[in-house]
Coordinates of C-alpha atoms in Angstrom, one line a residue:
X639 CA 77.6 36.0 13.8
X640 CA 79.6 38.9 12.4
X641 CA 80.1 42.1 14.4
X642 CA 77.8 44.0 12.0
X643 CA 75.1 41.4 12.4
X644 CA 75.5 41.4 16.2
X645 CA 75.1 45.2 16.2
X646 CA 72.0 45.0 14.1
X647 CA 70.6 42.3 16.4
X648 CA 71.2 44.5 19.5
X649 CA 69.6 47.5 17.8
X650 CA 66.6 45.4 16.9
X651 CA 66.1 44.1 20.4
X652 CA 66.4 47.6 21.8
X653 CA 63.8 48.9 19.4
X654 CA 61.4 46.1 20.4
X655 CA 61.9 46.8 24.1
X656 CA 61.2 50.5 23.5
X657 CA 58.0 49.6 21.6
X658 CA 56.8 47.3 24.4
X659 CA 57.4 50.1 27.0
X660 CA 55.3 52.5 24.9
X661 CA 52.6 49.9 24.5
X662 CA 52.4 49.2 28.2
X663 CA 52.0 53.0 28.9
X664 CA 49.4 53.5 26.2
X665 CA 47.0 50.6 26.5
X666 CA 45.2 48.7 29.3
X667 CA 46.8 45.3 29.1
X668 CA 44.2 43.7 31.4
X669 CA 41.3 45.1 29.4
X670 CA 42.8 43.9 26.1
X671 CA 43.3 40.4 27.5
X672 CA 39.6 40.5 28.7
X673 CA 38.6 41.3 25.1
X674 CA 40.7 38.4 23.8
X675 CA 39.2 36.0 26.2
X676 CA 35.8 36.5 24.5
X677 CA 37.2 35.8 21.0
X678 CA 35.1 33.7 18.6
X679 CA 37.0 30.4 18.3
X680 CA 35.4 29.7 14.9
X681 CA 36.9 33.0 13.5
X682 CA 40.2 32.1 15.1
X683 CA 40.3 28.8 13.2
X684 CA 39.5 30.6 10.0
X685 CA 42.4 32.9 10.7
X686 CA 44.7 29.9 11.0
X687 CA 43.7 28.8 7.5
X688 CA 44.2 32.3 6.1
X689 CA 47.8 32.4 7.5
X690 CA 48.5 29.0 6.0
X691 CA 47.3 30.1 2.6
X692 CA 49.3 33.3 2.9
X693 CA 52.5 31.4 3.5
X694 CA 51.6 28.9 0.7
X695 CA 51.4 31.8 -1.8
X696 CA 54.7 33.2 -0.6
X697 CA 56.3 29.8 -1.0
X698 CA 55.0 29.7 -4.6
X699 CA 56.3 33.2 -5.2
X700 CA 59.8 32.2 -4.1
X701 CA 59.7 29.1 -6.2
X702 CA 58.7 31.2 -9.3
X703 CA 61.8 33.4 -8.7
X704 CA 64.0 30.3 -8.3
X705 CA 62.8 28.6 -11.5
X706 CA 65.3 30.5 -13.8
X707 CA 68.1 29.1 -11.7
X708 CA 66.7 25.6 -11.0
X709 CA 63.3 24.0 -10.8
X710 CA 62.9 22.9 -7.2
X711 CA 59.7 21.0 -6.0
X712 CA 57.2 23.3 -4.5
X713 CA 57.0 21.3 -1.3
X714 CA 60.7 21.7 -0.6
X715 CA 60.6 25.5 -1.4
X716 CA 57.6 25.8 1.0
X717 CA 59.6 24.0 3.6
X718 CA 62.6 26.4 3.3
X719 CA 60.1 29.3 3.5
X720 CA 58.7 28.0 6.8
X721 CA 62.3 27.5 8.1
X722 CA 62.9 31.2 7.3
X723 CA 59.8 32.2 9.2
X724 CA 60.8 30.1 12.2
X725 CA 64.2 31.8 12.2
X726 CA 62.6 35.2 12.1
X727 CA 60.4 34.2 15.0
X728 CA 63.4 33.3 17.3
X729 CA 66.2 35.5 15.9
X730 CA 66.3 39.3 15.8
X731 CA 66.8 41.6 12.8
X732 CA 65.2 39.5 10.1
X733 CA 68.0 37.0 10.1
X734 CA 65.5 34.4 8.8
X735 CA 66.2 35.7 5.3
X736 CA 69.8 34.6 5.6
X737 CA 68.8 31.3 7.2
X738 CA 66.5 30.2 4.4
X739 CA 69.0 31.2 1.8
X740 CA 71.6 29.1 3.5
X741 CA 69.2 26.2 4.0
X742 CA 68.0 26.1 0.4
X743 CA 71.5 26.6 -1.0
X744 CA 72.9 23.8 1.1
X745 CA 69.9 21.5 0.7
X746 CA 69.7 21.9 -3.1
X747 CA 73.4 22.3 -4.0
X748 CA 73.1 25.9 -5.1
X749 CA 75.2 28.9 -4.4
X750 CA 73.8 30.5 -1.2
X751 CA 74.8 33.9 -2.6
X752 CA 72.7 33.3 -5.7
X753 CA 69.8 32.1 -3.7
X754 CA 70.1 35.2 -1.5
X755 CA 69.8 37.3 -4.7
X756 CA 66.4 35.8 -5.3
X757 CA 65.4 36.6 -1.7
X758 CA 66.5 40.2 -2.3
X759 CA 64.3 40.4 -5.4
X760 CA 61.4 38.8 -3.4
X761 CA 61.8 41.4 -0.7
X762 CA 61.7 44.2 -3.3
X763 CA 58.6 42.9 -5.0
X764 CA 57.0 42.5 -1.6
X765 CA 57.9 46.1 -0.7
X766 CA 56.5 47.5 -3.9
X767 CA 53.2 45.7 -3.2
X768 CA 53.1 46.8 0.4
X769 CA 53.7 50.5 -0.4
X770 CA 51.1 50.4 -3.2
X771 CA 48.5 48.9 -0.8
X772 CA 49.3 51.4 1.9
X773 CA 49.1 54.3 -0.5
X774 CA 45.7 53.3 -1.9
X775 CA 44.4 52.7 1.6
X776 CA 45.7 56.0 3.0
X777 CA 43.9 57.8 0.1
X778 CA 40.6 55.9 0.4
X779 CA 40.5 56.3 4.2
X780 CA 41.8 59.9 4.2
X781 CA 44.4 59.1 6.8
X782 CA 47.1 61.7 7.4
X783 CA 49.8 62.5 9.8
X784 CA 52.7 60.1 10.5
X785 CA 51.0 57.2 8.6
X786 CA 50.9 59.1 5.3
X787 CA 54.4 60.4 5.9
X788 CA 55.6 56.8 6.4
X789 CA 53.9 55.8 3.1
X790 CA 55.7 58.6 1.3
X791 CA 59.0 57.6 2.8
X792 CA 58.2 54.0 1.8
X793 CA 57.6 55.0 -1.8
X794 CA 61.0 56.8 -1.9
X795 CA 62.6 53.7 -0.4
X796 CA 61.0 51.5 -3.1
X797 CA 62.4 53.9 -5.8
X798 CA 65.9 53.6 -4.3
X799 CA 65.6 49.8 -4.1
X800 CA 64.4 49.5 -7.8
X801 CA 67.2 51.8 -9.0
X802 CA 69.8 49.8 -7.0
X803 CA 68.4 46.5 -8.3
X804 CA 68.6 47.6 -12.0
X805 CA 72.1 48.9 -11.5
X806 CA 73.2 45.7 -9.9
X807 CA 71.8 43.6 -12.7
X808 CA 73.3 45.6 -15.5
X809 CA 76.5 46.7 -13.7
X810 CA 78.7 44.5 -16.0
X811 CA 77.4 46.5 -19.0
X812 CA 77.9 50.0 -17.7
X813 CA 80.7 52.3 -18.9
X814 CA 83.9 51.6 -17.0
X815 CA 82.7 48.2 -15.9
X816 CA 85.8 46.5 -17.3
X817 CA 88.1 48.8 -15.3
X818 CA 86.1 48.1 -12.1
X819 CA 86.2 44.4 -12.8
X820 CA 90.0 44.5 -13.3
X821 CA 90.4 46.2 -10.0
X822 CA 88.1 43.7 -8.2
X823 CA 89.9 40.8 -9.8
X824 CA 92.6 41.4 -7.2
X825 CA 90.1 40.0 -4.7
X826 CA 88.9 36.8 -6.4
X827 CA 86.5 35.9 -3.6
X828 CA 84.7 39.2 -3.7
X829 CA 84.4 39.1 -7.5
X830 CA 83.0 35.6 -7.4
X831 CA 80.5 36.4 -4.7
X832 CA 79.4 39.5 -6.7
X833 CA 78.8 37.5 -9.8
X834 CA 76.8 34.9 -7.9
X835 CA 74.7 37.5 -6.3
X836 CA 74.0 39.1 -9.7
X837 CA 72.9 35.7 -11.0
X838 CA 70.2 35.7 -8.4
X839 CA 69.2 39.3 -8.9
X840 CA 69.1 38.7 -12.7
X841 CA 65.8 36.8 -12.4
X842 CA 64.1 40.3 -12.3
X843 CA 65.1 40.7 -16.0
X844 CA 62.6 37.9 -17.0
X845 CA 59.1 39.4 -17.5
X846 CA 57.3 36.1 -17.0
X847 CA 59.1 35.5 -13.7
X848 CA 58.2 39.0 -12.5
X849 CA 54.6 38.6 -13.5
X850 CA 54.3 35.3 -11.6
X851 CA 56.0 36.9 -8.5
X852 CA 53.5 39.8 -8.6
X853 CA 50.5 37.5 -9.0
X854 CA 51.6 35.3 -6.1
X855 CA 52.3 38.5 -4.0
X856 CA 48.7 39.8 -4.7
X857 CA 47.3 36.4 -3.6
X858 CA 49.5 36.4 -0.4
X859 CA 48.5 39.9 0.5
X860 CA 44.8 39.1 0.0
X861 CA 45.1 36.5 2.7
X862 CA 47.2 38.8 4.9
X863 CA 44.4 41.4 4.7
X864 CA 41.8 38.7 5.4
X865 CA 43.7 37.7 8.5
X866 CA 43.3 41.1 10.0
X867 CA 39.7 41.5 9.0
X868 CA 38.8 38.1 10.5
X869 CA 40.9 38.9 13.6
X870 CA 38.8 42.0 14.1
X871 CA 35.6 40.1 13.6
X872 CA 36.7 37.5 16.1
X873 CA 36.6 40.1 18.9
X874 CA 33.6 42.0 17.6
X875 CA 35.3 44.7 15.6
X876 CA 34.2 45.1 12.0
X877 CA 37.1 46.1 9.8
X878 CA 36.6 46.9 6.1
X879 CA 39.0 45.4 3.5
X880 CA 40.6 48.8 3.1
X881 CA 41.3 49.1 6.8
X882 CA 42.6 45.6 6.8
X883 CA 44.9 46.5 3.9
X884 CA 46.3 49.5 5.8
X885 CA 46.9 47.4 8.9
X886 CA 48.6 44.6 7.1
X887 CA 50.7 46.8 4.9
X888 CA 51.6 49.2 7.7
X889 CA 52.8 46.4 9.9
X890 CA 54.8 45.0 7.0
X891 CA 56.5 48.4 6.5
X892 CA 57.3 48.5 10.2
X893 CA 59.2 45.2 9.9
X894 CA 61.7 46.9 7.6
X895 CA 63.0 48.5 10.8
X896 CA 65.3 46.1 12.8
X897 CA 63.4 44.6 15.7
X898 CA 63.6 41.7 18.2
X899 CA 62.6 38.1 17.5
X900 CA 59.2 37.8 15.9
X901 CA 58.9 41.6 15.5
X902 CA 57.7 41.6 19.2
X903 CA 56.4 45.0 20.2
X904 CA 56.9 46.8 16.8
X905 CA 54.1 44.7 15.3
X906 CA 51.6 45.5 18.0
X907 CA 52.6 49.2 18.4
X908 CA 52.2 49.8 14.6
X909 CA 48.9 48.0 14.5
X910 CA 47.5 50.0 17.5
X911 CA 48.8 53.3 16.0
X912 CA 47.0 52.6 12.7
X913 CA 43.8 51.1 14.0
X914 CA 43.1 54.0 16.4
X915 CA 43.3 56.3 13.4
X916 CA 40.0 55.0 12.0
X917 CA 38.2 54.8 15.3
X918 CA 39.1 51.5 16.9
X919 CA 39.7 51.7 20.6
X920 CA 43.3 51.3 21.8
X921 CA 42.5 48.2 23.9
X922 CA 40.5 46.6 21.0
X923 CA 43.3 47.4 18.6
X924 CA 45.9 45.9 20.8
X925 CA 43.7 42.8 21.2
X926 CA 43.5 42.5 17.4
X927 CA 47.2 42.9 17.1
X928 CA 47.9 40.3 19.7
X929 CA 45.5 37.8 18.1
X930 CA 46.8 38.2 14.6
X931 CA 50.5 38.2 15.7
X932 CA 50.0 35.2 17.9
X933 CA 48.3 33.3 15.1
X934 CA 51.1 34.1 12.6
X935 CA 53.8 33.1 15.2
X936 CA 52.0 29.8 16.0
X937 CA 51.4 28.7 12.5
X938 CA 54.8 29.7 11.1
X939 CA 56.7 28.3 14.1
X940 CA 54.9 25.0 14.0
X941 CA 55.3 24.8 10.2
X942 CA 59.0 25.8 10.5
X943 CA 59.7 23.2 13.1
X944 CA 58.1 20.4 11.0
X945 CA 59.9 21.6 7.9
X946 CA 63.3 21.8 9.7
X947 CA 62.9 18.2 10.8
X948 CA 61.8 17.0 7.4
X949 CA 64.5 18.9 5.5
X950 CA 67.1 18.2 8.2
X951 CA 68.3 21.8 8.5
X952 CA 69.1 24.1 11.3
X953 CA 68.8 27.8 11.8
X954 CA 72.4 28.7 10.7
X955 CA 73.1 31.6 8.4
X956 CA 76.2 29.9 7.1
X957 CA 79.7 31.2 6.6
X958 CA 81.3 29.9 3.4
X959 CA 79.5 29.7 0.1
X960 CA 79.7 26.8 -2.3
X961 CA 80.4 27.0 -6.0
X962 CA 77.3 27.9 -8.1
X963 CA 75.7 24.7 -9.4
X964 CA 73.2 24.5 -12.2
X965 CA 72.4 28.2 -12.7
X966 CA 70.4 28.8 -15.8
X967 CA 70.3 32.6 -15.6
X968 CA 71.8 34.3 -18.6

């Protein structure tokens, strides 16, 4: 692990610890657990199915982004997706994104840097959807304060990401690119890695690929919203689809901030902060957050463990890249 990655991990763990401390002081843990003990097991089972379908749609989205580089069987891409989730559950600071890039690159004989480029595109597509969902929900629910401010900041962040992505893809065509390339050629490894990363990012230039990624994202977030709505129903709290959308998108925005393994603390604190804005009691909101989070962790950890065994991969982020193989991106 590099010094920078280690620093990010320490920061993430510190943020999670702070979130847990705030939660302990703001909710009655015993009362929340009592609410959970009365959860409808039928609804909990439906939640598990919803999480499975959510991850299935996300695996299909990643495969759609990988198709311009190489067609990989959906079952294998889904397996690598689960491995990434498992890594995020046990490692801090979203290191699962690097783990799944490394695992797929190694397993399929592709440049890990190019694969990472598709993951970056996937994260940007996801962030666009999340901010759009949150913005619509904030307007419809009339929620203000810190939540609406977070959505505005999220929209600005999306704008910066999109501009950066476009510049990265067309960088070799910009004025002065030849001079920059000549300077970078003094460092062949850096130049090679930059080109491979651009190959992965370049999938965004294909309209059909982007359309498929957006469609699968919409499907995935539909199931994410359903998970929160069903989670509320399991403990007797009726949430509307719009409230579920704000909860799922708000929690997703919170995961942009570095946190400990499995987003422990930050997930629950964000969900409680949002749910109490539309009248859900703090203890009930905490119970919903715990139930939803636990279901996501159980399903993705079990799926990740099975996938890691089947694909024979570990949770390494890798160190050295391999030459690009079979890339079809122009």
